[in-house]
Short mmCIF file of C-alpha atoms in Angstrom, two decimals:
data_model
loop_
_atom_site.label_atom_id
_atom_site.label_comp_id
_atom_site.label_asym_id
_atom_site.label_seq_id
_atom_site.Cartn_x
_atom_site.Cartn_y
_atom_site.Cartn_z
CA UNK T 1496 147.22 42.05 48.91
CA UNK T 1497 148.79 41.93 51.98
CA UNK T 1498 147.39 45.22 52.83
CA UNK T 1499 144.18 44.34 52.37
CA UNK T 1500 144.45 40.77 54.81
CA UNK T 1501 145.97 42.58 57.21
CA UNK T 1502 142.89 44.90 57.03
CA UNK T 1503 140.56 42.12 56.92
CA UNK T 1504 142.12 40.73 59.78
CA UNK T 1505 141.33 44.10 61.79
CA UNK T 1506 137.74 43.79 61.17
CA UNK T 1507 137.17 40.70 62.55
CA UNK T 1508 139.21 41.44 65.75
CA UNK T 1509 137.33 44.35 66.25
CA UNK T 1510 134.00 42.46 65.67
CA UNK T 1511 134.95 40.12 67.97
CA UNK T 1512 136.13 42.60 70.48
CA UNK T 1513 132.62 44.06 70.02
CA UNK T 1514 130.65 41.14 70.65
CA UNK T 1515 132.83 40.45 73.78
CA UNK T 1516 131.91 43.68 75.09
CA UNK T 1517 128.53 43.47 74.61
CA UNK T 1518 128.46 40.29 77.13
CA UNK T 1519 130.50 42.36 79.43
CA UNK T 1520 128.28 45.75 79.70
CA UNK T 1521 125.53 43.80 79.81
CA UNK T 1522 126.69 41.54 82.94
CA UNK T 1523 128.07 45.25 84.28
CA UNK T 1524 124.55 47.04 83.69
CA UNK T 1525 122.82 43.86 85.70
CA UNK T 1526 125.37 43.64 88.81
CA UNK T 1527 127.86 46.29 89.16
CA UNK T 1528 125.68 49.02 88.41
CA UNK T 1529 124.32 50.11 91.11
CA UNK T 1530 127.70 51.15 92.47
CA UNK T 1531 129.08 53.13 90.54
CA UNK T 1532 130.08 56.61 91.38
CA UNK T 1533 127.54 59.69 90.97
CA UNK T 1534 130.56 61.41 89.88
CA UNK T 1535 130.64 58.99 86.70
CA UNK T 1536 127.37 59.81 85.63
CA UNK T 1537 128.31 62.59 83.59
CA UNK T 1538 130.50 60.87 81.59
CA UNK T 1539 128.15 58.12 80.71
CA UNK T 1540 125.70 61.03 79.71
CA UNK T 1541 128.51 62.75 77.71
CA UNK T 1542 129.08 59.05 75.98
CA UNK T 1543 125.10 58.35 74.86
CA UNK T 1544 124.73 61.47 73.90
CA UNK T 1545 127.55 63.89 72.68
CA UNK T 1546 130.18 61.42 71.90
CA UNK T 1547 127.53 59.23 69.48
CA UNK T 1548 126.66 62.22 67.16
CA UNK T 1549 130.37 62.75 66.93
CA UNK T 1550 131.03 59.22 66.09
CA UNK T 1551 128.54 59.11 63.63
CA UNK T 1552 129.67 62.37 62.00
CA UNK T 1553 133.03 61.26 61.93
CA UNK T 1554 132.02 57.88 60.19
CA UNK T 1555 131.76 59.97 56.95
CA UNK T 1556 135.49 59.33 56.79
CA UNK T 1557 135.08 55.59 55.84
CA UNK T 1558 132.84 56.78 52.37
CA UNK T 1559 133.92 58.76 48.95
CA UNK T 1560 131.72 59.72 46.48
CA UNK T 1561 133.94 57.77 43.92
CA UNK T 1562 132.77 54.69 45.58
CA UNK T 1563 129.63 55.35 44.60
CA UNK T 1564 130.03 55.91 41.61
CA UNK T 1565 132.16 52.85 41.22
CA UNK T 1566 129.29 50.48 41.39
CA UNK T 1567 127.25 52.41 39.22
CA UNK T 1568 123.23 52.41 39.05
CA UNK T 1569 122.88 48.54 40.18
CA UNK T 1570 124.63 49.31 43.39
CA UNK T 1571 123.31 52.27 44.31
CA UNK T 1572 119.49 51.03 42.89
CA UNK T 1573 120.06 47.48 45.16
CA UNK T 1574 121.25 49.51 48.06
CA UNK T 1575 118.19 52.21 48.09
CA UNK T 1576 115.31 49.29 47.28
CA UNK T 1577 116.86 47.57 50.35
CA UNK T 1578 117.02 50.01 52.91
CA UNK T 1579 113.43 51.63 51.74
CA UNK T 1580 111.57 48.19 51.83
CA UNK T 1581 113.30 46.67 54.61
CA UNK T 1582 112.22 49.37 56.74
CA UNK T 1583 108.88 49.79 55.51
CA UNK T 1584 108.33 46.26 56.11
CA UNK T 1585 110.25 46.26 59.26
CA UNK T 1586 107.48 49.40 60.70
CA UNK T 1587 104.04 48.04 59.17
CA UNK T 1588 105.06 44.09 60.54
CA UNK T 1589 106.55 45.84 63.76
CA UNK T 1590 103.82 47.83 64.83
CA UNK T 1591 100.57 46.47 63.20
CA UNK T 1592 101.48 43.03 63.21
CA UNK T 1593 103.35 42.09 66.35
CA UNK T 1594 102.24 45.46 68.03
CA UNK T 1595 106.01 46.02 69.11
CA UNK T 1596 106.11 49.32 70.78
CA UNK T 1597 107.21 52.07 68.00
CA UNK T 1598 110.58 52.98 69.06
CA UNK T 1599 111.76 49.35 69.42
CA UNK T 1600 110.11 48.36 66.32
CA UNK T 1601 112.13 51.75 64.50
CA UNK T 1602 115.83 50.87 65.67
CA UNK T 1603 115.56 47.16 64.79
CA UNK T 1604 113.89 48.04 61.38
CA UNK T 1605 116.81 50.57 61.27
CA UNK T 1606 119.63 48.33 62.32
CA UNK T 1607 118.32 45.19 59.30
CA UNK T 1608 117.85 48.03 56.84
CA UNK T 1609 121.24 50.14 56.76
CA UNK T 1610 124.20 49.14 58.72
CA UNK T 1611 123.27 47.59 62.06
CA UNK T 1612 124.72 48.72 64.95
CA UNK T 1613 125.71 52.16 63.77
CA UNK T 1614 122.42 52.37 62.20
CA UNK T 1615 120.76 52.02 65.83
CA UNK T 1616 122.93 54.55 67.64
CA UNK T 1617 122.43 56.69 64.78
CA UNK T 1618 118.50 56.63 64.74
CA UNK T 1619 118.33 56.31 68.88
CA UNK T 1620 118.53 59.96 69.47
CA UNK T 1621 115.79 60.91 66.64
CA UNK T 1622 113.34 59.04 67.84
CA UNK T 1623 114.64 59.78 71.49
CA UNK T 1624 114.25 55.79 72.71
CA UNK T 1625 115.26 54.63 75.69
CA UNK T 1626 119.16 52.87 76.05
CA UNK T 1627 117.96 49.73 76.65
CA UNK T 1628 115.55 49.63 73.45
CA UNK T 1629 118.53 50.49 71.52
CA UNK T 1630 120.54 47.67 73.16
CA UNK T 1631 118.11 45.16 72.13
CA UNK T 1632 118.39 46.16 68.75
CA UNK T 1633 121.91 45.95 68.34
CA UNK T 1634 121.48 42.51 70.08
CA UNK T 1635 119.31 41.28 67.03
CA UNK T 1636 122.18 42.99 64.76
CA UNK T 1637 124.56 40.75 66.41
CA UNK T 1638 122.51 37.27 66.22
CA UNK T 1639 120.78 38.12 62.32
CA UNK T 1640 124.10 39.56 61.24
CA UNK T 1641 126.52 36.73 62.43
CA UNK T 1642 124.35 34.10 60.99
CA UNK T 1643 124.46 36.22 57.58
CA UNK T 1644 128.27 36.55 57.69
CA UNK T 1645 128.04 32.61 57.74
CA UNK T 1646 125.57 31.69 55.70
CA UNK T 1647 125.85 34.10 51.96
CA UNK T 1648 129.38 31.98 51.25
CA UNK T 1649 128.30 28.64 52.26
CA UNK T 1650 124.86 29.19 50.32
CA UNK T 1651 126.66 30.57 47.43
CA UNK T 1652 129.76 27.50 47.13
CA UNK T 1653 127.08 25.12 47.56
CA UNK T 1654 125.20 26.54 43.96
CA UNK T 1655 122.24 27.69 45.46
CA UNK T 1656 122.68 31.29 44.84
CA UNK T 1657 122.81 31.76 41.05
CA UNK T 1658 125.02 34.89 41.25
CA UNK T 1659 127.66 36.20 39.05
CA UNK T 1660 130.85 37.38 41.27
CA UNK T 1661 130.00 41.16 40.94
CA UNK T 1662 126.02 40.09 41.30
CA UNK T 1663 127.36 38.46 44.64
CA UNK T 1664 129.05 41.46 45.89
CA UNK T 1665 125.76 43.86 45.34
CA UNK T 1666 123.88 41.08 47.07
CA UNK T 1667 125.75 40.38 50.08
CA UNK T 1668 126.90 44.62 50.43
CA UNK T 1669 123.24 45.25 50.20
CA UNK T 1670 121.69 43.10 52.52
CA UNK T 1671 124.19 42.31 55.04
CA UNK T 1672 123.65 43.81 58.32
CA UNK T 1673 127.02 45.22 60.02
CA UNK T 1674 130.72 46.14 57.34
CA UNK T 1675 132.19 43.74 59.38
CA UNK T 1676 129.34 41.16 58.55
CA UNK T 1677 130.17 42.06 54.40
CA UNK T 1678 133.31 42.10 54.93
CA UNK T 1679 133.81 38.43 56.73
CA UNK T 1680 131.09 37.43 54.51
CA UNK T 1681 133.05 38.09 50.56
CA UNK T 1682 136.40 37.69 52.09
CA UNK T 1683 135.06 34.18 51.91
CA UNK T 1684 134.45 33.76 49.22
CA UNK T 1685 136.52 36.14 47.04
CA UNK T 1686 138.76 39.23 47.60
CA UNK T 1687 136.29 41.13 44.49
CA UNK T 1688 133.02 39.94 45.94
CA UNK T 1689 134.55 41.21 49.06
CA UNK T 1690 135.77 44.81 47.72
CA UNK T 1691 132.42 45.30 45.79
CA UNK T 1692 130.21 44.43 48.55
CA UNK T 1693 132.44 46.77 51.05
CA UNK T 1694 131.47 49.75 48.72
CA UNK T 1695 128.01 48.58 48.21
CA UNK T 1696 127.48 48.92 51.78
CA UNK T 1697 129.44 51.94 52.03
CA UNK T 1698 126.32 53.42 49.86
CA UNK T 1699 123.91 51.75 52.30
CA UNK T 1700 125.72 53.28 55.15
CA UNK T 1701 125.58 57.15 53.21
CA UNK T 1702 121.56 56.70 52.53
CA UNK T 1703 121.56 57.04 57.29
CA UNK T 1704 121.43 60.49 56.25
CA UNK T 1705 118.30 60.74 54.56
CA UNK T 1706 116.79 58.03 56.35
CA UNK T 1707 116.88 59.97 59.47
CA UNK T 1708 115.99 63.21 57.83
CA UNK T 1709 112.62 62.01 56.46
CA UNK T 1710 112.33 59.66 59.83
CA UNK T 1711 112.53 62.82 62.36
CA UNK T 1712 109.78 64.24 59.53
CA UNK T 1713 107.59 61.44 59.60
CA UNK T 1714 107.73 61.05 63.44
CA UNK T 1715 106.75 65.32 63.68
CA UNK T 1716 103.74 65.21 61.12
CA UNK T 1717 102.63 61.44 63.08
CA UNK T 1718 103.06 62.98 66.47
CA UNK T 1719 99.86 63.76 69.05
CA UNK T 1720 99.29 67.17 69.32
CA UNK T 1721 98.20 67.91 73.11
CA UNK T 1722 97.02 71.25 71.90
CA UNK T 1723 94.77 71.59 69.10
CA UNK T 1724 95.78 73.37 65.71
CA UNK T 1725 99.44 73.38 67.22
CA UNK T 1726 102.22 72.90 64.90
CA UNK T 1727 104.77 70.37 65.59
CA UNK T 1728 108.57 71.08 65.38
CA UNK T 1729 110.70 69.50 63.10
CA UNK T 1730 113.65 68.07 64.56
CA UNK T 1731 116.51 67.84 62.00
CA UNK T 1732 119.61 65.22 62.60
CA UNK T 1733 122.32 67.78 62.22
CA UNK T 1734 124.52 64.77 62.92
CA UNK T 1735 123.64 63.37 59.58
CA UNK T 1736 123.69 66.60 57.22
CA UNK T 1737 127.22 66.83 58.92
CA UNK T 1738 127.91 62.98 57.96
CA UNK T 1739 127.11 63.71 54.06
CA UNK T 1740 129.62 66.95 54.39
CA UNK T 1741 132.50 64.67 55.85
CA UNK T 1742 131.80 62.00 53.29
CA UNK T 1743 132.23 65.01 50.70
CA UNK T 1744 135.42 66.48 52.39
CA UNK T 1745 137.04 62.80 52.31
CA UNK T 1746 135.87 62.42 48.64
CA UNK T 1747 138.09 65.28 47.84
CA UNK T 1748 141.55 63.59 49.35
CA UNK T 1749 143.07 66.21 51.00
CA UNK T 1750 143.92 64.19 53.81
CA UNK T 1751 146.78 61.88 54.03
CA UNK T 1752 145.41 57.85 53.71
CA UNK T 1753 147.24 57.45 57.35
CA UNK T 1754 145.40 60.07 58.95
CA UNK T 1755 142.16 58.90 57.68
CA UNK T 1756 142.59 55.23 59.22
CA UNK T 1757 143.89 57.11 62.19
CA UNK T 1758 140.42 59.27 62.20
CA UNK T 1759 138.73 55.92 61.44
CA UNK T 1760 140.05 54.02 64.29
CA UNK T 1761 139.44 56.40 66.83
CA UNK T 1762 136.60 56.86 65.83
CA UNK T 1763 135.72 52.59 66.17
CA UNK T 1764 137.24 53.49 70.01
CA UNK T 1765 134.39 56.29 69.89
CA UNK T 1766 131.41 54.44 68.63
CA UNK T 1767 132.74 51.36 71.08
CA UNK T 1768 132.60 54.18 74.10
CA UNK T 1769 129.21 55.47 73.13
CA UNK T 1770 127.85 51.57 72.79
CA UNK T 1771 129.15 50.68 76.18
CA UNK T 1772 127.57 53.71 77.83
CA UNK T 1773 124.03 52.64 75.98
CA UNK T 1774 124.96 49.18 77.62
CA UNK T 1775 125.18 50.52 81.24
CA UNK T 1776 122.01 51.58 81.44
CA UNK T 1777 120.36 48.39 79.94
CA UNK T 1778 118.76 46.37 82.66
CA UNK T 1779 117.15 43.32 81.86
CA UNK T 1780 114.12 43.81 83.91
CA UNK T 1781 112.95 46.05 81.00
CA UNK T 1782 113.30 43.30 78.80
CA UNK T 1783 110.52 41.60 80.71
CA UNK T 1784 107.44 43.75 78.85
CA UNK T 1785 108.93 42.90 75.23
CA UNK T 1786 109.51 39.71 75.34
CA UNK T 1787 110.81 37.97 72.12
CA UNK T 1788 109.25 40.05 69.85
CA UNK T 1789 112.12 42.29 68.34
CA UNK T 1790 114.00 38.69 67.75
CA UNK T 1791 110.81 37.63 65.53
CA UNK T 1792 110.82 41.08 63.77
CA UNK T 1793 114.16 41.14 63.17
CA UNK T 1794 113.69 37.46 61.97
CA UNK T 1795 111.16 38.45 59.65
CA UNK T 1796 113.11 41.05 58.26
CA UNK T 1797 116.13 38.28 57.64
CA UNK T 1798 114.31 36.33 56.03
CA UNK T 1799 113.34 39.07 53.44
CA UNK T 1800 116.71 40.51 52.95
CA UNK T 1801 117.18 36.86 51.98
CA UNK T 1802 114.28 37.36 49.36
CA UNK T 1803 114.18 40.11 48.23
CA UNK T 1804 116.81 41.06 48.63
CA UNK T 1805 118.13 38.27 45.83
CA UNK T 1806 114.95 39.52 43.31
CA UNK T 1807 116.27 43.21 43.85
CA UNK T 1808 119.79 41.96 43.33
CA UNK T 1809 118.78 40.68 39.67
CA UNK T 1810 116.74 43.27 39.18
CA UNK T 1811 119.56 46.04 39.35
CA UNK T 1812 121.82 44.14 37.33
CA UNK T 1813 119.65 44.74 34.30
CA UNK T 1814 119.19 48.20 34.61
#
């Protein structure tokens, strides 16, 4: 037990650290900027680019199969309806709808539908977006997410969600944006609400893979040919086959439980690096030609994990 608050307690310091530095890379990106070194440029290249897709990979270490399997068809049936539909959703309201521009529309749909911020870097290089569209993503990760964190325990104590304990845990690991987001949100309520919605977003945070398989699919067979009859290249997320193999490797235990949270924490200090680098070359002049869109999608999309994601929730719990 006193493992497990002391973990707790590490989560929110680092989401807090996170938010902080957000503000700060943001003020950086707008001020500072322009000074910075020629010589650094490489580095901050290295970070958005080489460094992510080894962070991501390297979040495999955070998953086990036997997680999975401990929350059993309604977990793993809640997490998949929520993640397909949310994105769905997110793309047709995104694009048709509020005629967001496609990338933008694709990270925040992919930040509400799997595991926020992680979720954006992840998806950023597939669809090959811009930093600062991926900035404003996370940004709606931060504001939906928070509020969510809030929220699930006040709306549950309060009687208006009519949720079993374990039902509670699928609900709030399966619609919750960020872990730290679950985490905050069924510590507060309960320490089992809290570990089954951990590993029911552990499952959300495993489907990335596929997600971005059939995403860098979808974006190859919807792609403009310039030339006519010519085939269009498939660009597979080797970053996310490799993610699945780690989650295997850890699922087997060969590795020592303190080398694990040491591969874990570094790489927290990786994705941080690779988040800040994004951040540095956000200016918020490009903000000007989107406007508040993303906020309303990502809204939108709230609002349904709300929903639906409470109907999908008692849904899976019969199966």
């Amino acid at each position: 037990m006193h493992f497990q608050a002391l973990q707790l307690s590490l989560d929110f310091l680092i989401l807090i650290f996170f938010y902080i530095l957000q503000c700060l890379k943001y003020f950086y990106a707008n001020t500072l900027r322009m000074h910075l070194p020629e010589e650094w440029n490489p580095g901050i290249n290295f970070s958005t680019k080489t460094l992510l897709r080894a962070a991501i990979i390297f979040y495999g270490f955070r998953i086990t199969f036997q997680n999975i399997a401990a929350v059993g068809i309604p977990g793993i049936f809640a997490s998949t309806m929520i993640v397909t539909f949310t994105f769905i959703i997110g793309y047709i309201v995104g694009t048709k709808i509020l005629k967001l521009d496609r990338d933008t529309t694709i990270l925040t749909s992919a930040g509400s539908s799997i595991c926020g911020a992680a979720a954006v870097l992840a998806t950023e290089p597939v669809v090959k977006a811009e930093p600062y569209k991926s900035a404003i993503a996370v940004a709606t990760v931060v504001i939906f997410g928070t509020t969510a964190m809030f929220l699930y325990p006040i709306a549950y104590k309060s009687g208006i969600l009519h949720l079993l304990p374990n039902e509670m845990g699928i609900y709030i690991g399966s619609t919750i944006h960020e872990v730290a987001h679950v985490v905050g949100a069924g510590s507060a309520i309960s320490p089992e609400v809290a570990k089954e919605a951990v590993i029911v977003k552990m499952i959300r945070v495993m489907l990335i893979s596929p997600f971005l398989i059939i995403l860098g699919i979808f974006l190859a067979k919807t792609a403009k040919n310039k030339i006519k009859n010519e085939k269009t290249k498939i660009a597979i997320p080797w970053f996310a086959v490799w993610f699945i193999i780690v989650a295997g490797f850890n699922s087997l235990n060969l590795l020592p439980l303190k080398i694990v949270d040491t591969v874990n924490t570094l790489d927290t200090f990786a994705l941080t690096m690779a988040m800040t680098a994004l951040g540095m070359e956000t200016n918020i002049n490009k903000f000007k030609g989107v406007g508040l869109k993303p906020i309303y999608l990502a809204g939108i999309l709230f609002i349904w994990l709300i929903v639906g994601g409470y109907f999908i929730t008692k849904i899976s719990i019969n199966l």
